[in-house]
Amino acid sequence: MSFHHGVRITTNHSISRIEELCESLCKEPFDVRVVGMSDDLRKKSLDVYFESSAELDAFKTAFRSLSKAG
């Protein structure tokens, strides 16, 4: 697999919640990698990779909405 599009996010949401978001949006494979975590395990830095720029854009829009919702 070749992931040419990605973004680094920092979130308080669970990793499984981010994966569920990707699964709901993506027709092509994606990859979520943990790159950092706070000592209390609440805040995570994740790299999220996609095969297409369209799916990356859809993820960014959905993640912004998720983050605003809390």
CSV table of N, CA, C and O in Angstrom, one decimal:
chain,number,residue,atom,x,y,z
A,1,MET,N,0.8,-1.2,0.0
A,1,MET,CA,0.0,0.0,0.0
A,1,MET,C,0.9,1.2,0.0
A,1,MET,O,1.9,1.3,0.6
A,2,SER,N,0.4,2.2,-0.6
A,2,SER,CA,1.1,3.5,-0.8
A,2,SER,C,0.3,4.6,-0.3
A,2,SER,O,-0.7,5.0,-0.9
A,3,PHE,N,0.7,5.2,0.9
A,3,PHE,CA,-0.1,6.3,1.5
A,3,PHE,C,0.7,7.6,1.1
A,3,PHE,O,1.8,7.8,1.6
A,4,HIS,N,0.1,8.4,0.3
A,4,HIS,CA,0.7,9.6,-0.2
A,4,HIS,C,0.2,10.9,0.5
A,4,HIS,O,0.7,12.0,0.3
A,5,HIS,N,-0.8,10.7,1.3
A,5,HIS,CA,-1.5,11.9,1.9
A,5,HIS,C,-1.7,11.6,3.4
A,5,HIS,O,-2.2,10.6,3.8
A,6,GLY,N,-1.3,12.6,4.2
A,6,GLY,CA,-1.4,12.4,5.6
A,6,GLY,C,-1.5,13.7,6.4
A,6,GLY,O,-1.3,14.8,5.9
A,7,VAL,N,-1.9,13.5,7.7
A,7,VAL,CA,-2.0,14.7,8.6
A,7,VAL,C,-1.6,14.2,10.0
A,7,VAL,O,-1.9,13.0,10.3
A,8,ARG,N,-1.0,15.1,10.8
A,8,ARG,CA,-0.8,14.8,12.2
A,8,ARG,C,-1.8,15.5,13.0
A,8,ARG,O,-2.1,16.7,12.8
A,9,ILE,N,-2.5,14.8,13.9
A,9,ILE,CA,-3.5,15.4,14.7
A,9,ILE,C,-3.2,15.2,16.2
A,9,ILE,O,-2.5,14.3,16.5
A,10,THR,N,-3.7,16.1,17.0
A,10,THR,CA,-3.6,15.9,18.5
A,10,THR,C,-5.1,15.9,19.0
A,10,THR,O,-5.8,16.8,18.6
A,11,THR,N,-5.4,14.9,19.8
A,11,THR,CA,-6.8,14.7,20.2
A,11,THR,C,-6.9,14.1,21.5
A,11,THR,O,-6.0,13.4,22.0
A,12,ASN,N,-8.1,14.3,22.2
A,12,ASN,CA,-8.4,13.7,23.4
A,12,ASN,C,-9.3,12.5,23.1
A,12,ASN,O,-9.6,11.7,24.0
A,13,HIS,N,-9.8,12.3,21.9
A,13,HIS,CA,-10.6,11.2,21.5
A,13,HIS,C,-9.8,9.9,21.5
A,13,HIS,O,-8.6,9.9,21.3
A,14,SER,N,-10.5,8.8,21.7
A,14,SER,CA,-9.8,7.5,21.7
A,14,SER,C,-9.3,7.2,20.3
A,14,SER,O,-9.8,7.7,19.3
A,15,ILE,N,-8.3,6.4,20.2
A,15,ILE,CA,-7.7,6.0,18.9
A,15,ILE,C,-8.8,5.2,18.1
A,15,ILE,O,-9.0,5.4,16.9
A,16,SER,N,-9.6,4.4,18.8
A,16,SER,CA,-10.6,3.6,18.2
A,16,SER,C,-11.7,4.6,17.6
A,16,SER,O,-12.2,4.3,16.5
A,17,ARG,N,-11.9,5.7,18.2
A,17,ARG,CA,-12.9,6.7,17.7
A,17,ARG,C,-12.4,7.3,16.4
A,17,ARG,O,-13.1,7.4,15.4
A,18,ILE,N,-11.1,7.5,16.3
A,18,ILE,CA,-10.5,8.1,15.1
A,18,ILE,C,-10.5,7.0,14.0
A,18,ILE,O,-10.8,7.3,12.8
A,19,GLU,N,-10.2,5.8,14.3
A,19,GLU,CA,-10.3,4.7,13.3
A,19,GLU,C,-11.8,4.5,12.8
A,19,GLU,O,-12.0,4.3,11.6
A,20,GLU,N,-12.7,4.6,13.7
A,20,GLU,CA,-14.1,4.5,13.3
A,20,GLU,C,-14.5,5.6,12.4
A,20,GLU,O,-15.2,5.4,11.4
A,21,LEU,N,-14.0,6.8,12.6
A,21,LEU,CA,-14.3,8.0,11.7
A,21,LEU,C,-13.7,7.7,10.3
A,21,LEU,O,-14.4,7.9,9.3
A,22,CYS,N,-12.5,7.2,10.3
A,22,CYS,CA,-11.8,6.8,9.0
A,22,CYS,C,-12.6,5.7,8.3
A,22,CYS,O,-12.8,5.8,7.1
A,23,GLU,N,-13.0,4.7,9.0
A,23,GLU,CA,-13.8,3.6,8.4
A,23,GLU,C,-15.1,4.1,7.8
A,23,GLU,O,-15.5,3.6,6.8
A,24,SER,N,-15.7,5.1,8.5
A,24,SER,CA,-17.0,5.6,7.9
A,24,SER,C,-16.8,6.5,6.7
A,24,SER,O,-17.7,6.6,5.9
A,25,LEU,N,-15.6,7.0,6.5
A,25,LEU,CA,-15.3,7.9,5.4
A,25,LEU,C,-14.6,7.3,4.2
A,25,LEU,O,-14.8,7.7,3.1
A,26,CYS,N,-13.8,6.3,4.5
A,26,CYS,CA,-12.9,5.8,3.5
A,26,CYS,C,-13.3,4.6,2.7
A,26,CYS,O,-13.8,3.6,3.3
A,27,LYS,N,-13.1,4.6,1.4
A,27,LYS,CA,-13.3,3.4,0.6
A,27,LYS,C,-12.0,2.7,0.4
A,27,LYS,O,-12.0,1.5,0.1
A,28,GLU,N,-10.9,3.5,0.5
A,28,GLU,CA,-9.6,3.0,0.3
A,28,GLU,C,-8.9,2.8,1.6
A,28,GLU,O,-9.4,3.3,2.6
A,29,PRO,N,-7.9,2.0,1.7
A,29,PRO,CA,-7.2,1.8,3.0
A,29,PRO,C,-6.6,3.1,3.6
A,29,PRO,O,-6.4,4.0,2.9
A,30,PHE,N,-6.5,3.0,4.9
A,30,PHE,CA,-5.9,4.2,5.6
A,30,PHE,C,-5.1,3.6,6.7
A,30,PHE,O,-5.1,2.4,7.0
A,31,ASP,N,-4.3,4.4,7.4
A,31,ASP,CA,-3.4,4.0,8.5
A,31,ASP,C,-3.4,5.0,9.6
A,31,ASP,O,-3.2,6.2,9.3
A,32,VAL,N,-3.5,4.6,10.8
A,32,VAL,CA,-3.4,5.5,12.0
A,32,VAL,C,-2.2,5.0,12.8
A,32,VAL,O,-2.2,3.8,13.2
A,33,ARG,N,-1.3,5.9,13.1
A,33,ARG,CA,-0.1,5.6,13.8
A,33,ARG,C,0.0,6.6,15.0
A,33,ARG,O,-0.1,7.8,14.9
A,34,VAL,N,0.3,6.0,16.2
A,34,VAL,CA,0.5,6.8,17.4
A,34,VAL,C,2.0,7.3,17.3
A,34,VAL,O,2.9,6.6,17.2
A,35,VAL,N,2.1,8.7,17.5
A,35,VAL,CA,3.4,9.3,17.5
A,35,VAL,C,3.8,9.9,18.8
A,35,VAL,O,4.9,10.3,19.1
A,36,GLY,N,2.8,10.0,19.7
A,36,GLY,CA,3.0,10.6,21.0
A,36,GLY,C,1.8,10.5,21.9
A,36,GLY,O,0.7,10.4,21.4
A,37,MET,N,2.0,10.5,23.2
A,37,MET,CA,0.9,10.4,24.2
A,37,MET,C,1.3,11.1,25.4
A,37,MET,O,2.5,11.1,25.9
A,38,SER,N,0.3,11.8,26.0
A,38,SER,CA,0.6,12.5,27.3
A,38,SER,C,0.8,11.5,28.4
A,38,SER,O,0.4,10.3,28.3
A,39,ASP,N,1.4,11.9,29.5
A,39,ASP,CA,1.6,11.0,30.6
A,39,ASP,C,0.3,10.4,31.2
A,39,ASP,O,0.3,9.3,31.6
A,40,ASP,N,-0.8,11.2,31.1
A,40,ASP,CA,-2.0,10.7,31.7
A,40,ASP,C,-2.8,9.9,30.6
A,40,ASP,O,-4.0,9.4,30.9
A,41,LEU,N,-2.3,9.7,29.4
A,41,LEU,CA,-2.8,9.0,28.3
A,41,LEU,C,-4.1,9.6,27.7
A,41,LEU,O,-4.8,9.0,26.9
A,42,ARG,N,-4.4,10.8,28.1
A,42,ARG,CA,-5.6,11.5,27.5
A,42,ARG,C,-5.4,12.1,26.2
A,42,ARG,O,-6.2,12.0,25.3
A,43,LYS,N,-4.3,12.8,26.0
A,43,LYS,CA,-4.0,13.5,24.7
A,43,LYS,C,-3.0,12.6,23.9
A,43,LYS,O,-2.0,12.2,24.4
A,44,LYS,N,-3.4,12.4,22.6
A,44,LYS,CA,-2.6,11.6,21.7
A,44,LYS,C,-2.3,12.4,20.5
A,44,LYS,O,-3.1,13.2,20.0
A,45,SER,N,-1.1,12.2,20.0
A,45,SER,CA,-0.7,12.7,18.7
A,45,SER,C,-0.7,11.5,17.8
A,45,SER,O,0.0,10.5,18.0
A,46,LEU,N,-1.4,11.7,16.7
A,46,LEU,CA,-1.5,10.6,15.7
A,46,LEU,C,-1.2,11.1,14.3
A,46,LEU,O,-1.5,12.2,13.9
A,47,ASP,N,-0.6,10.2,13.5
A,47,ASP,CA,-0.4,10.4,12.1
A,47,ASP,C,-1.5,9.6,11.4
A,47,ASP,O,-1.6,8.4,11.7
A,48,VAL,N,-2.3,10.2,10.6
A,48,VAL,CA,-3.3,9.5,9.8
A,48,VAL,C,-3.0,9.6,8.3
A,48,VAL,O,-2.9,10.7,7.8
A,49,TYR,N,-2.9,8.5,7.7
A,49,TYR,CA,-2.5,8.4,6.3
A,49,TYR,C,-3.6,7.9,5.4
A,49,TYR,O,-4.3,7.0,5.8
A,50,PHE,N,-3.7,8.4,4.2
A,50,PHE,CA,-4.7,8.1,3.2
A,50,PHE,C,-4.1,7.9,1.8
A,50,PHE,O,-3.0,8.4,1.5
A,51,GLU,N,-4.7,7.1,1.0
A,51,GLU,CA,-4.3,6.9,-0.4
A,51,GLU,C,-4.6,8.1,-1.3
A,51,GLU,O,-4.0,8.3,-2.3
A,52,SER,N,-5.7,8.8,-0.9
A,52,SER,CA,-6.2,9.8,-1.8
A,52,SER,C,-6.3,11.2,-1.1
A,52,SER,O,-6.6,11.2,0.1
A,53,SER,N,-6.1,12.2,-1.8
A,53,SER,CA,-6.3,13.6,-1.2
A,53,SER,C,-7.7,13.8,-0.9
A,53,SER,O,-8.0,14.5,0.1
A,54,ALA,N,-8.7,13.2,-1.6
A,54,ALA,CA,-10.1,13.5,-1.4
A,54,ALA,C,-10.5,12.9,0.0
A,54,ALA,O,-11.2,13.5,0.8
A,55,GLU,N,-9.9,11.7,0.3
A,55,GLU,CA,-10.2,11.1,1.6
A,55,GLU,C,-9.6,11.9,2.8
A,55,GLU,O,-10.1,12.0,3.8
A,56,LEU,N,-8.4,12.4,2.5
A,56,LEU,CA,-7.7,13.2,3.5
A,56,LEU,C,-8.6,14.5,3.8
A,56,LEU,O,-8.8,14.8,4.9
A,57,ASP,N,-9.0,15.1,2.7
A,57,ASP,CA,-9.9,16.3,2.9
A,57,ASP,C,-11.2,16.0,3.6
A,57,ASP,O,-11.6,16.7,4.5
A,58,ALA,N,-11.8,14.9,3.3
A,58,ALA,CA,-13.0,14.4,4.0
A,58,ALA,C,-12.7,14.2,5.5
A,58,ALA,O,-13.5,14.6,6.4
A,59,PHE,N,-11.6,13.6,5.8
A,59,PHE,CA,-11.2,13.3,7.2
A,59,PHE,C,-11.0,14.7,7.9
A,59,PHE,O,-11.5,14.8,9.1
A,60,LYS,N,-10.3,15.6,7.3
A,60,LYS,CA,-10.1,16.9,8.0
A,60,LYS,C,-11.4,17.6,8.3
A,60,LYS,O,-11.5,18.1,9.4
A,61,THR,N,-12.3,17.5,7.4
A,61,THR,CA,-13.6,18.2,7.6
A,61,THR,C,-14.4,17.5,8.8
A,61,THR,O,-14.9,18.1,9.7
A,62,ALA,N,-14.4,16.1,8.7
A,62,ALA,CA,-15.1,15.4,9.8
A,62,ALA,C,-14.4,15.5,11.1
A,62,ALA,O,-15.1,15.6,12.2
A,63,PHE,N,-13.1,15.5,11.1
A,63,PHE,CA,-12.3,15.7,12.4
A,63,PHE,C,-12.6,17.0,13.0
A,63,PHE,O,-12.7,17.1,14.3
A,64,ARG,N,-12.7,18.1,12.2
A,64,ARG,CA,-13.0,19.4,12.8
A,64,ARG,C,-14.3,19.4,13.4
A,64,ARG,O,-14.5,20.0,14.5
A,65,SER,N,-15.3,18.8,12.8
A,65,SER,CA,-16.7,18.7,13.4
A,65,SER,C,-16.7,17.9,14.6
A,65,SER,O,-17.3,18.3,15.6
A,66,LEU,N,-15.9,16.8,14.7
A,66,LEU,CA,-15.8,15.9,15.8
A,66,LEU,C,-15.2,16.7,17.0
A,66,LEU,O,-15.6,16.7,18.1
A,67,SER,N,-14.1,17.5,16.7
A,67,SER,CA,-13.4,18.2,17.7
A,67,SER,C,-14.3,19.3,18.3
A,67,SER,O,-14.3,19.6,19.5
A,68,LYS,N,-15.1,20.0,17.4
A,68,LYS,CA,-16.0,21.1,17.9
A,68,LYS,C,-17.1,20.5,18.8
A,68,LYS,O,-17.6,21.1,19.7
A,69,ALA,N,-17.5,19.3,18.5
A,69,ALA,CA,-18.6,18.7,19.2
A,69,ALA,C,-18.2,18.2,20.6
A,69,ALA,O,-19.0,18.0,21.5
A,70,GLY,N,-16.9,18.1,20.7
A,70,GLY,CA,-16.3,17.7,22.1
A,70,GLY,C,-16.0,16.3,22.1
A,70,GLY,O,-15.8,15.5,22.8
